[in-house]
PDB file of N, CA and C in Angstrom:
ATOM      1  N   UNK S   1       0.847  -1.172   0.000  1.00  0.00           N
ATOM      2  CA  UNK S   1       0.000   0.000   0.000  1.00  0.00           C
ATOM      3  C   UNK S   1       0.893   1.235   0.000  1.00  0.00           C
ATOM      4  N   UNK S   2       0.483   2.219  -0.763  1.00  0.00           N
ATOM      5  CA  UNK S   2       1.248   3.459  -0.842  1.00  0.00           C
ATOM      6  C   UNK S   2       0.397   4.594  -0.304  1.00  0.00           C
ATOM      7  N   UNK S   3       0.491   4.848   0.981  1.00  0.00           N
ATOM      8  CA  UNK S   3      -0.188   6.005   1.555  1.00  0.00           C
ATOM      9  C   UNK S   3       0.662   7.207   1.199  1.00  0.00           C
ATOM     10  N   UNK S   4       0.012   8.244   0.751  1.00  0.00           N
ATOM     11  CA  UNK S   4       0.727   9.393   0.210  1.00  0.00           C
ATOM     12  C   UNK S   4       1.743   9.969   1.189  1.00  0.00           C
ATOM     13  N   UNK S   5       2.967  10.058   0.728  1.00  0.00           N
ATOM     14  CA  UNK S   5       4.012  10.693   1.504  1.00  0.00           C
ATOM     15  C   UNK S   5       4.663  11.817   0.717  1.00  0.00           C
ATOM     16  N   UNK S   6       4.424  11.823  -0.595  1.00  0.00           N
ATOM     17  CA  UNK S   6       4.940  12.901  -1.428  1.00  0.00           C
ATOM     18  C   UNK S   6       3.909  13.217  -2.498  1.00  0.00           C
ATOM     19  N   UNK S   7       3.878  14.431  -2.971  1.00  0.00           N
ATOM     20  CA  UNK S   7       2.854  14.820  -3.944  1.00  0.00           C
ATOM     21  C   UNK S   7       2.989  14.079  -5.269  1.00  0.00           C
ATOM     22  N   UNK S   8       1.860  13.773  -5.903  1.00  0.00           N
ATOM     23  CA  UNK S   8       1.853  13.199  -7.247  1.00  0.00           C
ATOM     24  C   UNK S   8       2.249  14.260  -8.265  1.00  0.00           C
ATOM     25  N   UNK S   9       1.711  15.430  -8.104  1.00  0.00           N
ATOM     26  CA  UNK S   9       2.061  16.559  -8.958  1.00  0.00           C
ATOM     27  C   UNK S   9       1.661  17.825  -8.226  1.00  0.00           C
ATOM     28  N   UNK S  10       2.071  18.936  -8.753  1.00  0.00           N
ATOM     29  CA  UNK S  10       1.748  20.203  -8.085  1.00  0.00           C
ATOM     30  C   UNK S  10       0.259  20.520  -8.137  1.00  0.00           C
ATOM     31  N   UNK S  11      -0.459  19.922  -9.087  1.00  0.00           N
ATOM     32  CA  UNK S  11      -1.879  20.227  -9.211  1.00  0.00           C
ATOM     33  C   UNK S  11      -2.765  19.323  -8.352  1.00  0.00           C
ATOM     34  N   UNK S  12      -2.204  18.320  -7.724  1.00  0.00           N
ATOM     35  CA  UNK S  12      -2.980  17.409  -6.892  1.00  0.00           C
ATOM     36  C   UNK S  12      -2.473  17.448  -5.454  1.00  0.00           C
ATOM     37  N   UNK S  13      -3.140  18.190  -4.585  1.00  0.00           N
ATOM     38  CA  UNK S  13      -2.696  18.208  -3.189  1.00  0.00           C
ATOM     39  C   UNK S  13      -2.909  16.836  -2.555  1.00  0.00           C
ATOM     40  N   UNK S  14      -2.059  16.495  -1.613  1.00  0.00           N
ATOM     41  CA  UNK S  14      -2.132  15.194  -0.958  1.00  0.00           C
ATOM     42  C   UNK S  14      -2.310  15.348   0.543  1.00  0.00           C
ATOM     43  N   UNK S  15      -2.743  14.257   1.163  1.00  0.00           N
ATOM     44  CA  UNK S  15      -2.915  14.232   2.617  1.00  0.00           C
ATOM     45  C   UNK S  15      -2.776  12.794   3.083  1.00  0.00           C
ATOM     46  N   UNK S  16      -2.471  12.621   4.343  1.00  0.00           N
ATOM     47  CA  UNK S  16      -2.501  11.296   4.942  1.00  0.00           C
ATOM     48  C   UNK S  16      -3.974  10.899   5.062  1.00  0.00           C
ATOM     49  N   UNK S  17      -4.300   9.614   4.918  1.00  0.00           N
ATOM     50  CA  UNK S  17      -5.710   9.196   4.958  1.00  0.00           C
ATOM     51  C   UNK S  17      -6.467   9.701   6.184  1.00  0.00           C
ATOM     52  N   UNK S  18      -5.873   9.577   7.351  1.00  0.00           N
ATOM     53  CA  UNK S  18      -6.563   9.988   8.578  1.00  0.00           C
ATOM     54  C   UNK S  18      -6.810  11.496   8.631  1.00  0.00           C
ATOM     55  N   UNK S  19      -6.029  12.276   7.899  1.00  0.00           N
ATOM     56  CA  UNK S  19      -6.235  13.728   7.864  1.00  0.00           C
ATOM     57  C   UNK S  19      -7.541  14.103   7.166  1.00  0.00           C
ATOM     58  N   UNK S  20      -8.018  13.222   6.282  1.00  0.00           N
ATOM     59  CA  UNK S  20      -9.252  13.510   5.547  1.00  0.00           C
ATOM     60  C   UNK S  20     -10.370  12.531   5.918  1.00  0.00           C
ATOM     61  N   UNK S  21     -10.205  11.853   7.030  1.00  0.00           N
ATOM     62  CA  UNK S  21     -11.256  10.981   7.542  1.00  0.00           C
ATOM     63  C   UNK S  21     -11.318   9.596   6.927  1.00  0.00           C
ATOM     64  N   UNK S  22     -10.223   9.137   6.322  1.00  0.00           N
ATOM     65  CA  UNK S  22     -10.171   7.782   5.777  1.00  0.00           C
ATOM     66  C   UNK S  22      -9.403   6.872   6.731  1.00  0.00           C
ATOM     67  N   UNK S  23      -9.762   5.617   6.743  1.00  0.00           N
ATOM     68  CA  UNK S  23      -9.134   4.639   7.625  1.00  0.00           C
ATOM     69  C   UNK S  23      -7.983   3.925   6.917  1.00  0.00           C
ATOM     70  N   UNK S  24      -6.749   4.068   7.416  1.00  0.00           N
ATOM     71  CA  UNK S  24      -5.632   3.327   6.822  1.00  0.00           C
ATOM     72  C   UNK S  24      -5.860   1.815   6.857  1.00  0.00           C
ATOM     73  N   UNK S  25      -6.517   1.327   7.897  1.00  0.00           N
ATOM     74  CA  UNK S  25      -6.782  -0.109   8.008  1.00  0.00           C
ATOM     75  C   UNK S  25      -7.739  -0.580   6.913  1.00  0.00           C
ATOM     76  N   UNK S  26      -8.756   0.203   6.635  1.00  0.00           N
ATOM     77  CA  UNK S  26      -9.715  -0.175   5.582  1.00  0.00           C
ATOM     78  C   UNK S  26      -9.091  -0.040   4.196  1.00  0.00           C
ATOM     79  N   UNK S  27      -8.204   0.936   4.025  1.00  0.00           N
ATOM     80  CA  UNK S  27      -7.497   1.057   2.753  1.00  0.00           C
ATOM     81  C   UNK S  27      -6.582  -0.149   2.546  1.00  0.00           C
ATOM     82  N   UNK S  28      -5.956  -0.626   3.619  1.00  0.00           N
ATOM     83  CA  UNK S  28      -5.109  -1.822   3.533  1.00  0.00           C
ATOM     84  C   UNK S  28      -5.950  -3.033   3.135  1.00  0.00           C
ATOM     85  N   UNK S  29      -7.163  -3.115   3.664  1.00  0.00           N
ATOM     86  CA  UNK S  29      -8.076  -4.213   3.314  1.00  0.00           C
ATOM     87  C   UNK S  29      -8.437  -4.147   1.823  1.00  0.00           C
ATOM     88  N   UNK S  30      -8.722  -2.945   1.340  1.00  0.00           N
ATOM     89  CA  UNK S  30      -9.012  -2.746  -0.079  1.00  0.00           C
ATOM     90  C   UNK S  30      -7.834  -3.212  -0.928  1.00  0.00           C
ATOM     91  N   UNK S  31      -6.646  -2.834  -0.526  1.00  0.00           N
ATOM     92  CA  UNK S  31      -5.440  -3.232  -1.235  1.00  0.00           C
ATOM     93  C   UNK S  31      -5.304  -4.753  -1.278  1.00  0.00           C
ATOM     94  N   UNK S  32      -5.568  -5.411  -0.157  1.00  0.00           N
ATOM     95  CA  UNK S  32      -5.493  -6.878  -0.098  1.00  0.00           C
ATOM     96  C   UNK S  32      -6.492  -7.527  -1.055  1.00  0.00           C
ATOM     97  N   UNK S  33      -7.715  -7.005  -1.093  1.00  0.00           N
ATOM     98  CA  UNK S  33      -8.746  -7.553  -1.984  1.00  0.00           C
ATOM     99  C   UNK S  33      -8.326  -7.387  -3.442  1.00  0.00           C
ATOM    100  N   UNK S  34      -7.841  -6.206  -3.804  1.00  0.00           N
ATOM    101  CA  UNK S  34      -7.436  -5.955  -5.183  1.00  0.00           C
ATOM    102  C   UNK S  34      -6.218  -6.799  -5.564  1.00  0.00           C
ATOM    103  N   UNK S  35      -5.274  -6.954  -4.643  1.00  0.00           N
ATOM    104  CA  UNK S  35      -4.097  -7.790  -4.894  1.00  0.00           C
ATOM    105  C   UNK S  35      -4.539  -9.244  -5.152  1.00  0.00           C
ATOM    106  N   UNK S  36      -5.502  -9.720  -4.375  1.00  0.00           N
ATOM    107  CA  UNK S  36      -6.021 -11.078  -4.569  1.00  0.00           C
ATOM    108  C   UNK S  36      -6.647 -11.222  -5.960  1.00  0.00           C
ATOM    109  N   UNK S  37      -7.391 -10.223  -6.403  1.00  0.00           N
ATOM    110  CA  UNK S  37      -8.005 -10.266  -7.733  1.00  0.00           C
ATOM    111  C   UNK S  37      -6.949 -10.375  -8.831  1.00  0.00           C
ATOM    112  N   UNK S  38      -5.829  -9.681  -8.659  1.00  0.00           N
ATOM    113  CA  UNK S  38      -4.744  -9.749  -9.638  1.00  0.00           C
ATOM    114  C   UNK S  38      -4.053 -11.109  -9.554  1.00  0.00           C
ATOM    115  N   UNK S  39      -3.742 -11.561  -8.342  1.00  0.00           N
ATOM    116  CA  UNK S  39      -3.033 -12.839  -8.166  1.00  0.00           C
ATOM    117  C   UNK S  39      -3.842 -14.026  -8.682  1.00  0.00           C
ATOM    118  N   UNK S  40      -5.168 -13.966  -8.577  1.00  0.00           N
ATOM    119  CA  UNK S  40      -6.015 -15.058  -9.067  1.00  0.00           C
ATOM    120  C   UNK S  40      -6.411 -14.858 -10.530  1.00  0.00           C
ATOM    121  N   UNK S  41      -5.819 -13.845 -11.145  1.00  0.00           N
ATOM    122  CA  UNK S  41      -5.993 -13.558 -12.570  1.00  0.00           C
ATOM    123  C   UNK S  41      -7.428 -13.205 -12.977  1.00  0.00           C
ATOM    124  N   UNK S  42      -8.185 -12.646 -12.040  1.00  0.00           N
ATOM    125  CA  UNK S  42      -9.508 -12.125 -12.397  1.00  0.00           C
ATOM    126  C   UNK S  42      -9.374 -10.833 -13.193  1.00  0.00           C
ATOM    127  N   UNK S  43      -8.330 -10.081 -12.916  1.00  0.00           N
ATOM    128  CA  UNK S  43      -8.005  -8.862 -13.666  1.00  0.00           C
ATOM    129  C   UNK S  43      -6.490  -8.814 -13.819  1.00  0.00           C
ATOM    130  N   UNK S  44      -5.977  -8.226 -14.919  1.00  0.00           N
ATOM    131  CA  UNK S  44      -4.522  -8.155 -15.071  1.00  0.00           C
ATOM    132  C   UNK S  44      -3.880  -7.140 -14.136  1.00  0.00           C
ATOM    133  N   UNK S  45      -4.607  -6.077 -13.834  1.00  0.00           N
ATOM    134  CA  UNK S  45      -4.034  -5.042 -12.987  1.00  0.00           C
ATOM    135  C   UNK S  45      -5.093  -4.085 -12.480  1.00  0.00           C
ATOM    136  N   UNK S  46      -4.717  -3.357 -11.445  1.00  0.00           N
ATOM    137  CA  UNK S  46      -5.614  -2.394 -10.812  1.00  0.00           C
ATOM    138  C   UNK S  46      -4.816  -1.131 -10.535  1.00  0.00           C
ATOM    139  N   UNK S  47      -5.385  -0.002 -10.875  1.00  0.00           N
ATOM    140  CA  UNK S  47      -4.795   1.289 -10.544  1.00  0.00           C
ATOM    141  C   UNK S  47      -5.817   2.045  -9.709  1.00  0.00           C
ATOM    142  N   UNK S  48      -5.441   2.374  -8.476  1.00  0.00           N
ATOM    143  CA  UNK S  48      -6.385   3.023  -7.563  1.00  0.00           C
ATOM    144  C   UNK S  48      -5.851   4.384  -7.127  1.00  0.00           C
ATOM    145  N   UNK S  49      -6.746   5.349  -7.087  1.00  0.00           N
ATOM    146  CA  UNK S  49      -6.446   6.666  -6.548  1.00  0.00           C
ATOM    147  C   UNK S  49      -7.701   7.112  -5.809  1.00  0.00           C
ATOM    148  N   UNK S  50      -7.552   7.408  -4.530  1.00  0.00           N
ATOM    149  CA  UNK S  50      -8.694   7.823  -3.716  1.00  0.00           C
ATOM    150  C   UNK S  50      -8.406   9.205  -3.160  1.00  0.00           C
ATOM    151  N   UNK S  51      -9.361  10.098  -3.370  1.00  0.00           N
ATOM    152  CA  UNK S  51      -9.215  11.444  -2.817  1.00  0.00           C
ATOM    153  C   UNK S  51     -10.448  11.780  -1.995  1.00  0.00           C
ATOM    154  N   UNK S  52     -10.260  12.707  -1.091  1.00  0.00           N
ATOM    155  CA  UNK S  52     -11.370  13.193  -0.275  1.00  0.00           C
ATOM    156  C   UNK S  52     -11.083  14.642   0.079  1.00  0.00           C
ATOM    157  N   UNK S  53     -12.111  15.436   0.042  1.00  0.00           N
ATOM    158  CA  UNK S  53     -11.983  16.870   0.322  1.00  0.00           C
ATOM    159  C   UNK S  53     -10.912  17.510  -0.562  1.00  0.00           C
ATOM    160  N   UNK S  54     -10.838  17.050  -1.812  1.00  0.00           N
ATOM    161  CA  UNK S  54      -9.919  17.643  -2.774  1.00  0.00           C
ATOM    162  C   UNK S  54      -8.463  17.261  -2.606  1.00  0.00           C
ATOM    163  N   UNK S  55      -8.174  16.253  -1.775  1.00  0.00           N
ATOM    164  CA  UNK S  55      -6.788  15.827  -1.552  1.00  0.00           C
ATOM    165  C   UNK S  55      -6.648  14.334  -1.809  1.00  0.00           C
ATOM    166  N   UNK S  56      -5.573  13.973  -2.501  1.00  0.00           N
ATOM    167  CA  UNK S  56      -5.291  12.562  -2.761  1.00  0.00           C
ATOM    168  C   UNK S  56      -4.703  11.956  -1.488  1.00  0.00           C
ATOM    169  N   UNK S  57      -5.359  10.894  -1.004  1.00  0.00           N
ATOM    170  CA  UNK S  57      -4.921  10.275   0.243  1.00  0.00           C
ATOM    171  C   UNK S  57      -4.434   8.843   0.054  1.00  0.00           C
ATOM    172  N   UNK S  58      -4.652   8.280  -1.127  1.00  0.00           N
ATOM    173  CA  UNK S  58      -4.259   6.892  -1.364  1.00  0.00           C
ATOM    174  C   UNK S  58      -4.033   6.686  -2.848  1.00  0.00           C
ATOM    175  N   UNK S  59      -2.951   5.989  -3.163  1.00  0.00           N
ATOM    176  CA  UNK S  59      -2.636   5.680  -4.559  1.00  0.00           C
ATOM    177  C   UNK S  59      -1.876   4.368  -4.579  1.00  0.00           C
ATOM    178  N   UNK S  60      -2.285   3.465  -5.463  1.00  0.00           N
ATOM    179  CA  UNK S  60      -1.574   2.193  -5.592  1.00  0.00           C
ATOM    180  C   UNK S  60      -1.836   1.586  -6.961  1.00  0.00           C
ATOM    181  N   UNK S  61      -0.805   0.986  -7.528  1.00  0.00           N
ATOM    182  CA  UNK S  61      -0.896   0.238  -8.776  1.00  0.00           C
ATOM    183  C   UNK S  61      -0.461  -1.189  -8.486  1.00  0.00           C
ATOM    184  N   UNK S  62      -1.280  -2.150  -8.913  1.00  0.00           N
ATOM    185  CA  UNK S  62      -0.999  -3.560  -8.672  1.00  0.00           C
ATOM    186  C   UNK S  62      -1.120  -4.301  -9.997  1.00  0.00           C
ATOM    187  N   UNK S  63      -0.160  -5.138 -10.319  1.00  0.00           N
ATOM    188  CA  UNK S  63      -0.277  -6.010 -11.477  1.00  0.00           C
ATOM    189  C   UNK S  63       0.252  -5.429 -12.765  1.00  0.00           C
ATOM    190  N   UNK S  64      -0.438  -5.770 -13.852  1.00  0.00           N
ATOM    191  CA  UNK S  64       0.044  -5.489 -15.193  1.00  0.00           C
ATOM    192  C   UNK S  64      -0.927  -4.608 -15.968  1.00  0.00           C
ATOM    193  N   UNK S  65      -0.395  -3.921 -16.985  1.00  0.00           N
ATOM    194  CA  UNK S  65      -1.213  -3.091 -17.859  1.00  0.00           C
ATOM    195  C   UNK S  65      -2.228  -3.977 -18.597  1.00  0.00           C
ATOM    196  N   UNK S  66      -1.770  -5.117 -19.069  1.00  0.00           N
ATOM    197  CA  UNK S  66      -2.607  -6.135 -19.722  1.00  0.00           C
ATOM    198  C   UNK S  66      -1.946  -7.488 -19.432  1.00  0.00           C
ATOM    199  N   UNK S  67      -2.657  -8.587 -19.630  1.00  0.00           N
ATOM    200  CA  UNK S  67      -2.095  -9.891 -19.248  1.00  0.00           C
ATOM    201  C   UNK S  67      -0.709 -10.172 -19.816  1.00  0.00           C
ATOM    202  N   UNK S  68      -0.460  -9.780 -21.052  1.00  0.00           N
ATOM    203  CA  UNK S  68       0.846 -10.045 -21.665  1.00  0.00           C
ATOM    204  C   UNK S  68       1.736  -8.805 -21.682  1.00  0.00           C
ATOM    205  N   UNK S  69       1.390  -7.808 -20.901  1.00  0.00           N
ATOM    206  CA  UNK S  69       2.097  -6.532 -20.957  1.00  0.00           C
ATOM    207  C   UNK S  69       2.992  -6.252 -19.770  1.00  0.00           C
ATOM    208  N   UNK S  70       3.506  -5.028 -19.722  1.00  0.00           N
ATOM    209  CA  UNK S  70       4.405  -4.624 -18.639  1.00  0.00           C
ATOM    210  C   UNK S  70       3.645  -4.392 -17.331  1.00  0.00           C
ATOM    211  N   UNK S  71       4.397  -4.423 -16.239  1.00  0.00           N
ATOM    212  CA  UNK S  71       3.824  -4.141 -14.918  1.00  0.00           C
ATOM    213  C   UNK S  71       3.361  -2.690 -14.869  1.00  0.00           C
ATOM    214  N   UNK S  72       2.340  -2.427 -14.079  1.00  0.00           N
ATOM    215  CA  UNK S  72       1.919  -1.050 -13.822  1.00  0.00           C
ATOM    216  C   UNK S  72       3.017  -0.352 -13.036  1.00  0.00           C
ATOM    217  N   UNK S  73       3.225   0.914 -13.304  1.00  0.00           N
ATOM    218  CA  UNK S  73       4.255   1.679 -12.594  1.00  0.00           C
ATOM    219  C   UNK S  73       3.666   2.404 -11.407  1.00  0.00           C
ATOM    220  N   UNK S  74       4.475   2.598 -10.393  1.00  0.00           N
ATOM    221  CA  UNK S  74       4.054   3.378  -9.213  1.00  0.00           C
ATOM    222  C   UNK S  74       4.041   4.836  -9.548  1.00  0.00           C
TER     223      UNK S  74
END
């Protein structure tokens, strides 16, 4: 899981999940579920970005762009 520690870009403000009322534990659970979907080959990859109150608080890429393609980049 990649809880925001540095900005994605100057146009997207970031925050720690708890600063905007999100639960790090529940985000970790979401990450586990999505990782399982990739590992069991239900989907080749998942790219997640969650924001609240105009701030990005969670970002993660898991798996591949397509089944025969390159890995998703962080």
